[in-house]
XYZ file of C-alpha atoms in Angstrom:
603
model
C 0.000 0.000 0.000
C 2.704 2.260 0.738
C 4.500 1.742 -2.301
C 1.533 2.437 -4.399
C 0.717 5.720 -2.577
C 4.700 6.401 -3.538
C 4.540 5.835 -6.734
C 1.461 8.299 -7.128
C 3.890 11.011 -6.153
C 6.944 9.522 -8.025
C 5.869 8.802 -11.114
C 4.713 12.799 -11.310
C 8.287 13.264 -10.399
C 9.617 11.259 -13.212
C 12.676 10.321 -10.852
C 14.061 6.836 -12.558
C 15.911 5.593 -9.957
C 13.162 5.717 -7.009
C 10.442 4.894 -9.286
C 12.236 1.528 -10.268
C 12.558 0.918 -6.571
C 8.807 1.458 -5.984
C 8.451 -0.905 -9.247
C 10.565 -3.740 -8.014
C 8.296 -3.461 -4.642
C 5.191 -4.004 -6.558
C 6.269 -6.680 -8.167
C 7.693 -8.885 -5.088
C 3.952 -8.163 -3.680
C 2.621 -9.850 -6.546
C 4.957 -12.770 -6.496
C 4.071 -13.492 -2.490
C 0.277 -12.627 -3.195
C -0.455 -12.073 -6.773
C -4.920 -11.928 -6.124
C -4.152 -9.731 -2.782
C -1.900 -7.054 -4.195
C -3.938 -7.177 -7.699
C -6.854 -5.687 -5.569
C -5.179 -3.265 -3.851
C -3.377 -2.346 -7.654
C -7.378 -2.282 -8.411
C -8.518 0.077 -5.468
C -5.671 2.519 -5.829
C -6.299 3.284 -9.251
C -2.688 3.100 -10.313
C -3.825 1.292 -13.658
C -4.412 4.335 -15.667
C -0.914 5.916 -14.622
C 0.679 2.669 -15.788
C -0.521 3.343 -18.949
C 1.580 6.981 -18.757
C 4.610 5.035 -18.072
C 4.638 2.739 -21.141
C 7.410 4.638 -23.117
C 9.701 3.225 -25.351
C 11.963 5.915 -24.230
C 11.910 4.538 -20.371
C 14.347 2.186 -18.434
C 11.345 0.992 -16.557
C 8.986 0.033 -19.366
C 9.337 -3.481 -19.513
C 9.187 -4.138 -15.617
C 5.570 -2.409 -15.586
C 4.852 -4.568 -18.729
C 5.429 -7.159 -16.451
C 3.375 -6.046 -13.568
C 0.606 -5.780 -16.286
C 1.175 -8.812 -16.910
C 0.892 -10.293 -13.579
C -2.084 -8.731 -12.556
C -3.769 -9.852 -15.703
C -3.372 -13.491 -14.360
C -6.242 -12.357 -13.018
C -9.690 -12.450 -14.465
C -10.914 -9.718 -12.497
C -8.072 -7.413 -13.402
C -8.235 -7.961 -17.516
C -11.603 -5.709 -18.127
C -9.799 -3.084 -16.065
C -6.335 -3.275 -17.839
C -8.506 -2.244 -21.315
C -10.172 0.402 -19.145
C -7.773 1.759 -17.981
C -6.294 2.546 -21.590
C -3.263 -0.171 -21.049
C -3.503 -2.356 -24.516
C -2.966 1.203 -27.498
C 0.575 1.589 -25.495
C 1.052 -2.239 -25.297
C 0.849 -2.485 -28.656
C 3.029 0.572 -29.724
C 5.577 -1.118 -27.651
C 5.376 -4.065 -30.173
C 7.388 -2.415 -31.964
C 9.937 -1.808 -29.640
C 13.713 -3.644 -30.444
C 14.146 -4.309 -26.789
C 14.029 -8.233 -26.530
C 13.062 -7.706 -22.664
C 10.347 -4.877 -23.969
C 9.131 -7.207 -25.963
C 9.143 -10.469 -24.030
C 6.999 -8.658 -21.226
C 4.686 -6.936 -23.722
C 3.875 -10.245 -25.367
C 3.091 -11.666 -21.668
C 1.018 -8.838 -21.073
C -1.174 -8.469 -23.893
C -1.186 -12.654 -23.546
C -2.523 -12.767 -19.829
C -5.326 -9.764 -20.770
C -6.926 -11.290 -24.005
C -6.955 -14.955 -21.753
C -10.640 -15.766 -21.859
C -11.701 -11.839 -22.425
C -13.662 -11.078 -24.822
C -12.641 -7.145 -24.275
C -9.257 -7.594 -24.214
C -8.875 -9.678 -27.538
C -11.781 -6.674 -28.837
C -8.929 -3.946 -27.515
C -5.997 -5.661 -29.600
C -7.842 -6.121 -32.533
C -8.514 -2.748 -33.147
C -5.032 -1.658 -31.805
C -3.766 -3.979 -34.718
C -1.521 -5.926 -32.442
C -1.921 -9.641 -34.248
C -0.379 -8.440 -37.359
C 2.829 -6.747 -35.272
C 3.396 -10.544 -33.737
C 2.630 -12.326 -36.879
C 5.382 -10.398 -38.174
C 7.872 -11.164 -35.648
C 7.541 -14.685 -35.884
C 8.147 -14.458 -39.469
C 11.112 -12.352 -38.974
C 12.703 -14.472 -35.841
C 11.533 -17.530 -37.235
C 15.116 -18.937 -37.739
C 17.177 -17.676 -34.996
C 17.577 -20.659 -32.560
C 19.386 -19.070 -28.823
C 17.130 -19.914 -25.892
C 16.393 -16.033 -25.297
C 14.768 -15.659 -28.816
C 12.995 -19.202 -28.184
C 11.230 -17.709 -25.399
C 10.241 -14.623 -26.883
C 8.907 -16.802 -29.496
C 6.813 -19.116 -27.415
C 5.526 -16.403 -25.927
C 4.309 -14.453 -29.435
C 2.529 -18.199 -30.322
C 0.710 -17.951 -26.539
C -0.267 -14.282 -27.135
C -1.986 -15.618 -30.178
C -3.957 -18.376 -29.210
C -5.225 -16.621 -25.861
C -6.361 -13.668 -28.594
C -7.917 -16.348 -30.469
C -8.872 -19.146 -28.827
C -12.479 -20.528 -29.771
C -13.035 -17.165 -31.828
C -13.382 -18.432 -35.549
C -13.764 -14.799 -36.513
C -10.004 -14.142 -34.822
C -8.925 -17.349 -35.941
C -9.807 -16.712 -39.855
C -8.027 -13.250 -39.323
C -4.858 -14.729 -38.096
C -5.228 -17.655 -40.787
C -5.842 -14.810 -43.643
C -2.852 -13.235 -41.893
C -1.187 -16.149 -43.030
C 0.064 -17.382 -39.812
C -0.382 -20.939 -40.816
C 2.977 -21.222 -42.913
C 4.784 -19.602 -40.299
C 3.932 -21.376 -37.472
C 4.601 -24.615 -39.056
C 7.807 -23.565 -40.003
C 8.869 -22.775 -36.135
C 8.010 -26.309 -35.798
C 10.537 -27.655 -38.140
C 13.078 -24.994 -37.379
C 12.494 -25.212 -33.330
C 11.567 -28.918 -32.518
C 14.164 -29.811 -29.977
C 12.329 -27.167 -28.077
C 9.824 -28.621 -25.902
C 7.968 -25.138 -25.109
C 7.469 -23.362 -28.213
C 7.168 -26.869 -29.975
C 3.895 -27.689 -27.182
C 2.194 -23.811 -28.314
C 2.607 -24.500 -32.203
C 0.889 -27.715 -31.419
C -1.732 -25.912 -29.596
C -2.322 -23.129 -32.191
C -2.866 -26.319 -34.457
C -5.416 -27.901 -32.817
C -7.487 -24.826 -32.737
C -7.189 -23.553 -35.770
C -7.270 -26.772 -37.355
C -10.747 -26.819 -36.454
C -11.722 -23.876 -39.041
C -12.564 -24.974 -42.263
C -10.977 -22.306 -44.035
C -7.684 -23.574 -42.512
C -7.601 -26.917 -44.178
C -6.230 -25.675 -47.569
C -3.742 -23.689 -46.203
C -2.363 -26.504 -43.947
C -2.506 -28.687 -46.858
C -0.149 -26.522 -48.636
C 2.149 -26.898 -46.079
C 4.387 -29.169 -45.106
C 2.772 -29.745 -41.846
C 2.420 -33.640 -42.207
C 5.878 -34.298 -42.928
C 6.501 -32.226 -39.697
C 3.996 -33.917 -36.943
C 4.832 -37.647 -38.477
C 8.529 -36.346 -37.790
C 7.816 -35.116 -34.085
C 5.110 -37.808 -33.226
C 8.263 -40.402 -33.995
C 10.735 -38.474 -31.693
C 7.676 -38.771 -28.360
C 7.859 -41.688 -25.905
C 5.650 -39.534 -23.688
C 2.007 -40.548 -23.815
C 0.873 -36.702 -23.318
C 3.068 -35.608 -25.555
C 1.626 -37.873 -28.713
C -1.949 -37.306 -27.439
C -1.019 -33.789 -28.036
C 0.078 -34.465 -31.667
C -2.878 -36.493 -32.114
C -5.357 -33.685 -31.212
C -3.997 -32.133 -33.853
C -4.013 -34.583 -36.443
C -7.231 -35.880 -36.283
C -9.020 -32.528 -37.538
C -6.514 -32.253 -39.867
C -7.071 -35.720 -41.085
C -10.542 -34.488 -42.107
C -9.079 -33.088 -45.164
C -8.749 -35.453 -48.218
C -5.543 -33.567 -49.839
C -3.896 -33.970 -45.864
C -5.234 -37.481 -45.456
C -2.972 -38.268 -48.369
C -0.138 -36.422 -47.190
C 0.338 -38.454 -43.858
C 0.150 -42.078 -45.403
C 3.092 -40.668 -47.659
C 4.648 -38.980 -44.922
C 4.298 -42.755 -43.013
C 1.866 -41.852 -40.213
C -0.160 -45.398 -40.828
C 3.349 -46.811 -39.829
C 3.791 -45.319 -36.819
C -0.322 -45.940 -35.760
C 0.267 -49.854 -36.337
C 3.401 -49.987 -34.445
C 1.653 -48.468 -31.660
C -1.160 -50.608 -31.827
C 0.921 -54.267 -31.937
C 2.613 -51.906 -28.389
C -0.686 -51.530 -26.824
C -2.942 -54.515 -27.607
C -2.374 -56.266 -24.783
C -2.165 -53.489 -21.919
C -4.950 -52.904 -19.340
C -3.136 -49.310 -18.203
C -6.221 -46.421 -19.442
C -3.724 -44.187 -20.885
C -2.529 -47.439 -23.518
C -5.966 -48.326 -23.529
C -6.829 -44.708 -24.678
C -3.818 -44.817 -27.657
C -4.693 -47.473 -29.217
C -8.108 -46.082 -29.145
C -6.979 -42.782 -30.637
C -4.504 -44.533 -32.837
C -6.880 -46.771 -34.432
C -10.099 -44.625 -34.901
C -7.268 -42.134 -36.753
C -6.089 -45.050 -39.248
C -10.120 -45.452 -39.665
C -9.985 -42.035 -40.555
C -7.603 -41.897 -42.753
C -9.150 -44.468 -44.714
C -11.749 -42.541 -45.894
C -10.136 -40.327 -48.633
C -10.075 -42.090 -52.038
C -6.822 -41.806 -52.741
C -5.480 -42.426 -49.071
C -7.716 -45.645 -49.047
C -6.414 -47.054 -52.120
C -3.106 -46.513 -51.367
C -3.074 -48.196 -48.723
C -5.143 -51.258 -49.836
C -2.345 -51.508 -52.494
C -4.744 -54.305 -54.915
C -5.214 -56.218 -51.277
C -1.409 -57.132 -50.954
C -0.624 -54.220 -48.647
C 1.234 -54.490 -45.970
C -1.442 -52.347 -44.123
C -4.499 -53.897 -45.526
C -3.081 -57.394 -43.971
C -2.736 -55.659 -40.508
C -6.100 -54.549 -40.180
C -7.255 -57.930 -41.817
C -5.741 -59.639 -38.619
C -7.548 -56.865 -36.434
C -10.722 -58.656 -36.941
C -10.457 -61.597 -35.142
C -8.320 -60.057 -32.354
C -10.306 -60.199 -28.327
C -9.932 -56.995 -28.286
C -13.434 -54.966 -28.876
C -11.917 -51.712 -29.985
C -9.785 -53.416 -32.714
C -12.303 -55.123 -34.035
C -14.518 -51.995 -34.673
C -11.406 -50.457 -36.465
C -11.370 -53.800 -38.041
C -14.402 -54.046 -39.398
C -14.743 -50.058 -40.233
C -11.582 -50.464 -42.374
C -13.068 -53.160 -44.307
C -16.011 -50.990 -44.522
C -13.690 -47.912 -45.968
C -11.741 -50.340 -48.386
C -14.995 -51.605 -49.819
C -16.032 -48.379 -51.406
C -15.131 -49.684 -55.228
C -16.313 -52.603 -56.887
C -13.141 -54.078 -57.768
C -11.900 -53.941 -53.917
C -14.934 -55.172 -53.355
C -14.545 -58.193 -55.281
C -11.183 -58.500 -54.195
C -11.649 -59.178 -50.859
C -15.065 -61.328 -50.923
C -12.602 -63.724 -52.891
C -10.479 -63.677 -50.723
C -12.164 -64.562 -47.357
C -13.540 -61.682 -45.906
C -16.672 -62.249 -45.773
C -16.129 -65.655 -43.272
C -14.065 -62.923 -41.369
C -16.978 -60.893 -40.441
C -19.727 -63.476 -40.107
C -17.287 -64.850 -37.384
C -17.028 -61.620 -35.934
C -21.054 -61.740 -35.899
C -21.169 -64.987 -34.534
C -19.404 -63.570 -31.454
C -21.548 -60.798 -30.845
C -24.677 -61.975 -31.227
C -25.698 -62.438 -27.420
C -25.412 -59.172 -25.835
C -23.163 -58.047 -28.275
C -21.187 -54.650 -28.532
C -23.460 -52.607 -30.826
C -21.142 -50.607 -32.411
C -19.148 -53.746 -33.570
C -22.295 -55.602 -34.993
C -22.883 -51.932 -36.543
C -19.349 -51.629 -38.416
C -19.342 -55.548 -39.342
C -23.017 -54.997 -40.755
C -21.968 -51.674 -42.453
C -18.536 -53.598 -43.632
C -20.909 -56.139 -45.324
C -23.716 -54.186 -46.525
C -20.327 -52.585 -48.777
C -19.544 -55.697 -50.044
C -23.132 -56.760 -51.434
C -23.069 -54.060 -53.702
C -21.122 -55.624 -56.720
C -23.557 -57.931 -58.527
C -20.762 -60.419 -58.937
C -20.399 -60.417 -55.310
C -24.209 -61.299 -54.318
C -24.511 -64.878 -54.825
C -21.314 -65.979 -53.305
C -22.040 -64.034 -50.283
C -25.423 -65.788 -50.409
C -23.577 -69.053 -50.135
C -21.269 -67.946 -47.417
C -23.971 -67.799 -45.352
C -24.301 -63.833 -44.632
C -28.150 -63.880 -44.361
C -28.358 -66.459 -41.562
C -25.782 -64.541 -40.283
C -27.399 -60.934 -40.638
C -30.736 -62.316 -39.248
C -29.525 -63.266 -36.051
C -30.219 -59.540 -35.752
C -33.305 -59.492 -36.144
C -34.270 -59.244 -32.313
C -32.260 -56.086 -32.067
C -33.834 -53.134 -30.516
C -30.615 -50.727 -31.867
C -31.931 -48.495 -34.555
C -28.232 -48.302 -35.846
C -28.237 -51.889 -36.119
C -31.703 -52.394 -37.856
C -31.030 -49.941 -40.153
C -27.335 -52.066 -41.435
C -29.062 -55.015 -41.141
C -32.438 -53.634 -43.518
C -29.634 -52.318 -46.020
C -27.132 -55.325 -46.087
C -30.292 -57.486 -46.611
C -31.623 -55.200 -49.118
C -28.070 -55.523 -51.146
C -27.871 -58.943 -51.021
C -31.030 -59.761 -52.791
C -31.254 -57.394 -55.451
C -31.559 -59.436 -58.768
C -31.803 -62.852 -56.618
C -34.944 -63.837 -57.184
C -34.285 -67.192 -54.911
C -33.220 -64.926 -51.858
C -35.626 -63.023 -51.945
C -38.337 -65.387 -52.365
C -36.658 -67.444 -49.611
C -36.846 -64.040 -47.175
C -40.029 -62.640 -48.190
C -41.575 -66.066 -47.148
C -39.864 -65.838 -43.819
C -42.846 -64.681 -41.354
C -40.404 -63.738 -38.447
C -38.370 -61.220 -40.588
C -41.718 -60.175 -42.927
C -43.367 -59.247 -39.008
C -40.962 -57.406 -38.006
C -40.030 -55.694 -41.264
C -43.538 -54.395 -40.807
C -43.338 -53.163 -37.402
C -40.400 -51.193 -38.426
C -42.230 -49.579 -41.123
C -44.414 -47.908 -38.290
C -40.748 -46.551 -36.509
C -41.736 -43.129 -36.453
C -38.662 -41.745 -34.267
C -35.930 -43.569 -36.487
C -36.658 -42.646 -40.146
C -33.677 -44.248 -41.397
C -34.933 -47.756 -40.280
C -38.598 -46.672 -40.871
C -37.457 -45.781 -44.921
C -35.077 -48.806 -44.834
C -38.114 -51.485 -44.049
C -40.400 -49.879 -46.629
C -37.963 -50.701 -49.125
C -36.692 -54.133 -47.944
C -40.845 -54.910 -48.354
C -40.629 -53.096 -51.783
C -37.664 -55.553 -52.788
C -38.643 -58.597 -51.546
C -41.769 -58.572 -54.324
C -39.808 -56.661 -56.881
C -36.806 -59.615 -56.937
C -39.094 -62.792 -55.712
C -42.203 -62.007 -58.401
C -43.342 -64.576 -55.880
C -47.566 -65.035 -54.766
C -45.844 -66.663 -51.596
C -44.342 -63.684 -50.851
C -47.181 -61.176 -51.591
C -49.302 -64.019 -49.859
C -46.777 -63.264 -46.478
C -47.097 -59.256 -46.938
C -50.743 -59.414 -47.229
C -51.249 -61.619 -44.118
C -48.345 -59.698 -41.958
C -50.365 -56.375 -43.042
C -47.365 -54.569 -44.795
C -49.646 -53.403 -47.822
C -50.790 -50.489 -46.416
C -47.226 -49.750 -45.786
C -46.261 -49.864 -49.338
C -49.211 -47.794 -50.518
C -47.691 -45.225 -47.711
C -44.695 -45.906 -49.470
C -45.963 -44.176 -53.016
C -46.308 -41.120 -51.350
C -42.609 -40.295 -49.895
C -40.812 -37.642 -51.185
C -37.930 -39.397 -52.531
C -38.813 -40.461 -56.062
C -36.720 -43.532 -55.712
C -38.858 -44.925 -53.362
C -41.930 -43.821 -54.434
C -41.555 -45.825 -57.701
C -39.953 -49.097 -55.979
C -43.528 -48.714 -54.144
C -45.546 -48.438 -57.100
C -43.892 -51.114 -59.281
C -44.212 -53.245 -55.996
C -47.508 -52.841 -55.855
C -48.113 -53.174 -59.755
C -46.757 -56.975 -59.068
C -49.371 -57.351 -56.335
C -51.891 -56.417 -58.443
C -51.059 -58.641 -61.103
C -50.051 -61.652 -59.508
C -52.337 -61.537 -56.137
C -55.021 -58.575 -56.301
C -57.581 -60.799 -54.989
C -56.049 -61.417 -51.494
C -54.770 -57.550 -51.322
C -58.071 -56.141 -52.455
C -59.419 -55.423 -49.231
C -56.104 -53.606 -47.822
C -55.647 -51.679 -50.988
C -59.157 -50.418 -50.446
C -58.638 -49.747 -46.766
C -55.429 -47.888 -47.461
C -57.427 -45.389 -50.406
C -54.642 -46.186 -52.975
C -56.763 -45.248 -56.081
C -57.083 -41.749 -54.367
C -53.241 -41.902 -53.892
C -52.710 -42.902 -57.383
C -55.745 -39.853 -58.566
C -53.484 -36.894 -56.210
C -49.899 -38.306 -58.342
C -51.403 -38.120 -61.740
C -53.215 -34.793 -61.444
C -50.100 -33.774 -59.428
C -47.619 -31.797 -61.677
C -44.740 -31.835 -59.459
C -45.103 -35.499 -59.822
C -41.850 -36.924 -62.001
C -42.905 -38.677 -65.324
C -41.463 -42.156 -63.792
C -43.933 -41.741 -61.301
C -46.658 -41.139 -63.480
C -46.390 -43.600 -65.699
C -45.942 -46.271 -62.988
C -49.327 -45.187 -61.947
C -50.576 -45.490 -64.294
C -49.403 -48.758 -65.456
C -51.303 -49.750 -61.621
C -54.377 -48.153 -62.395
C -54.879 -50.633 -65.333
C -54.013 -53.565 -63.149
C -56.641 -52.897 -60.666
C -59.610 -52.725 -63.192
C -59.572 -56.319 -62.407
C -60.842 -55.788 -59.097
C -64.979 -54.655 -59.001
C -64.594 -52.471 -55.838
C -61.107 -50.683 -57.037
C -62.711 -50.511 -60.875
C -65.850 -48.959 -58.938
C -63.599 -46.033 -57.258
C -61.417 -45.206 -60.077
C -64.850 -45.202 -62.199
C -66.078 -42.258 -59.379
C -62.824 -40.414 -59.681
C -63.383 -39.286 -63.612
C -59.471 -41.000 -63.973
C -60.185 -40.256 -67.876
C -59.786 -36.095 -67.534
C -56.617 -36.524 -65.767
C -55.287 -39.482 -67.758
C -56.477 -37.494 -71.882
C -54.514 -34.589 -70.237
C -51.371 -36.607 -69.890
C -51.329 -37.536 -73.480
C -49.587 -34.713 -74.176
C -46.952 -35.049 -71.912
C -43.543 -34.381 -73.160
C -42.411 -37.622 -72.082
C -42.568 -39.755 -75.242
C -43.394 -43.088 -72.528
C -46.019 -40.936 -70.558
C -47.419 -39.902 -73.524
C -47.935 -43.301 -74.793
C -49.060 -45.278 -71.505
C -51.597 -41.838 -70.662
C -53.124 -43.385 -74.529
C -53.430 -46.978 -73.403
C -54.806 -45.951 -70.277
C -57.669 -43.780 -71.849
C -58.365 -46.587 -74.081
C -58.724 -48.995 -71.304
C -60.693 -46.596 -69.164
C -63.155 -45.884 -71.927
C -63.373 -49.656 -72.668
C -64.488 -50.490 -69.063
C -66.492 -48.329 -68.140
């Protein structure tokens, strides 16, 4: 207290030597009780004639940049530090060539944007990020401890200015702050400091967009793969990973860290880990494995790496699979998943076992199974369905017994694989499906998923399975099953979604009931008003010309049913159907003429 009262009257004096003795005071007050004396600093008003003593031309300037900075440890002392007029003179000493100036400057302005939204507001109208930015470019190569520190301490002032502010964050980025700071990595990675704050500044920026290209164009892979290699420390590469795996979102990066060897270094620590029950090894192998996942999902990453199914890599994760461990077989069975995104990988690896891999996998999670594993394995074999070669011989490896142990799930992640790997499987096989669609238990419960109202994905993905189980069979069996499980009114539903796709697998489902079976599904038809449906899609204009003449192509085939002929008789069908004849789709045009004619013929 007495010291501040002193150095009212001293700094008016302007004496150097007793106001760097009344300095020095302050400061040891802070160091025994920084929150104590930062109150008292508060009460006595001595902020704003701080401010007066920020010259360049002063011996004392950078010891009351460092009380500054030492009160603004304090969050209760940062909206007074703008207030008080502290961050214009701050920043004019930016410019200062005094490394000790500038070292305490740097912590100042550092501690007062921490976490205040004021204080970054007060620098970024002084202009102070470009000032730093440009020291880091122009120190950027000179390696002595004292110009390390000055260093780390620029990078710190930047990220507390920034830090979860995407609008500060693009301004440093346009700034071009990116390039530089990746180049203090390379220059300065013995140094464990300044090497920790680049990483840092990475992992936020790295979660802007924007900043994606302009890490790509860097050589920022190269650099982490470098430094992750060097850690033994398990905080140290979680560090490294925080960064990578937003960067790793990028396609152009992806690619950049398989060449740099990243997926080396990720395998090696997952053989280290596999066996260890300690959380943090637990946790790497966890990080290391969901980022090789990750980095499987670029195109050119992916087949890199799967190397026409020789790789080295692709025969790692092959052997993840049927490993105990739960987390490597979800990484497992993702990868396979990721791999399988081409036809001729595809093919590949269904000829080459996979397929027994994952119904093993399966097999073992069946009875209160992990869900995300039965979700990844489903997912990796929905993939591999997709190639027509590849349907029948996963038919015959036994993948829908397999699948329909699922069937009890209550997991709308894992209906909705299941409903799509079954739906792959069968396209074009008329046997499988006619072997499913007679299958009561999964026909049941296809239709009680059709009525999941909170899960649309599963809710969309029954519909069609129901669609495709008629389409493929042709089968009365199978329409017989629908009928009797009730799942008609589901695919007259079904013709009124809005995604075309779906609407016309309903309609040329339903076209196959009526010609094959319209006597059994007369009554449901009726119930669920499909001849109104099919009057609102013709008169419809929005309606796409697919769907229109699919309509009516149906319309005809239920004039062999006397109380569907009756209603489309009361609807006056003809006006919209003569109006279609002019359509200027030639097969509209042309079905909208047979349908008149058989309208006017029947009734």
């Amino acid at each position: 207290i007495d010291t501040l009262k002193k150095l009212k009257i001293t700094a008016v004096d302007r004496t150097e030597d007793s106001l760097e003795g009344c300095l020095d005071c302050l400061l040891q007050a802070l160091a025994q009780n920084n929150t104590e004396a930062s109150e008292k600093v508060q009460g006595s008003g001595i902020l704003q004639l701080l401010a007066s003593l920020l010259t360049p031309q002063s011996s004392c300037t950078a010891t009351v940049a460092n009380i500054i900075a030492e009160v603004a440890k304090n969050e209760f002392m940062r909206i007074p530090c703008v207030d008080a007029g502290l961050i214009s003179p701050l920043v004019q000493l930016l410019n200062s060539k005094d490394q000790e100036v500038l070292l305490q400057t740097g912590r100042a302005l550092g501690n007062i944007c921490y976490d205040s939204h004021e204080g970054r507001s007060a620098v970024d109208q002084a202009g102070g990020a470009q000032i730093v930015i440009d020291h880091l470019r122009s120190l950027c190569s000179i390696t002595d401890p004292a110009n390390e520190k000055l260093l780390t301490v620029f990078c710190g002032m930047l990220m507390n200015y920034s830090n979860e502010n995407d609008s500060l964050q693009a301004q440093l980025i346009n700034m071009g702050v990116i390039p530089t700071l990746v180049k203090l990595l390379g220059i300065h990675c013995h140094n464990a400091a300044l090497t920790e704050m680049c990483l840092v500044a990475f992992g936020n920026l790295a979660e802007l967009e924007s900043s994606k290209e302009q890490f790509a164009s860097t050589n920022i892979a190269e650099e982490l793969v470098k430094l992750f290699k060097k850690q033994v420390e398990h905080d140290k590469r979680e560090m490294i990973f925080e960064v990578l795996a937003p960067l790793a979102e990028n396609d152009a990066i992806k690619l950049q860290l398989v060449e740099a060897g990243l997926v080396e270094c990720l395998l090696e620590i997952v053989q280290q880990k596999v066996d260890s029950d300690k959380e943090d090894d637990v946790s790497e192998l966890k990080t290391a494995s969901d980022l090789m996942v990750l980095l499987l999902l670029g195109d050119e990453s992916m087949q890199k790496l799967f190397e026409g199914g020789k790789g080295n890599v692709f025969q790692r994760v092959l052997s993840w699979i049927p490993s105990n461990n739960h987390q490597l077989q979800l990484a497992g069975a993702l990868a396979i998943a990721n791999f399988a995104r081409n036809d001729g990988n595809c093919i590949h690896m269904v000829d080459n076992g996979i397929v027994e891999k994952l119904t093993d996998l399966l097999d073992r999670h069946v009875e209160d199974g992990n869900v995300t594993v039965q979700h990844a394995a489903l997912s990796a074999l929905r993939n591999l369905a997709i190639p027509v070669v590849n349907k029948a011989k996963m038919l015959s490896a036994g993948v829908t017994e397999a699948v329909l142990k699922f069937l009890k799930s209550e997991m709308p992640p894992v209906q909705f694989k299941l409903l799509g790997t079954l739906r792959m499987l069968i396209d074009a096989q008329a046997e499988a499906a006619e072997q499913l669609g007679k299958n009561t238990k999964l026909v049941a419960r296809l239709v009680e998923w059709c009525e999941a109202k909170d899960h649309a994905g599963v809710m969309g993905e029954s519909n069609r399975l129901l669609s495709a189980l008629i389409r493929h069979s042709k089968s009365k069996d199978v329409i017989k099953t629908i009928v009797q499980s009730g799942g008609i009114k589901h695919l007259v539903t079904m013709a009124t979604s809005e995604h075309v796709i779906m609407q016309n697998e309903a309609l040329v489902a339903l076209a196959l009931i009526a010609a094959l079976e319209l006597g059994t599904a007369e009554k449901d038809l009726e119930s669920a008003k499909l001849v109104q449906i099919l009057h609102r899609l013709l008169a419809d204009e929005k309606s796409a010309p697919e769907i229109k003449y699919n309509s009516m192509v149906l319309i005809c085939a239920l004039m062999g049913s006397e109380p569907l002929h009756k209603e489309v008789q009361d609807l006056a069908f003809l006006d919209v159907v003569s109006k279609l004849r002019s359509h200027e789709n030639k097969s509209v045009a042309q079905q909208a003429s047979l349908t008149e004619q058989r309208l006017a013929v029947e009734s």
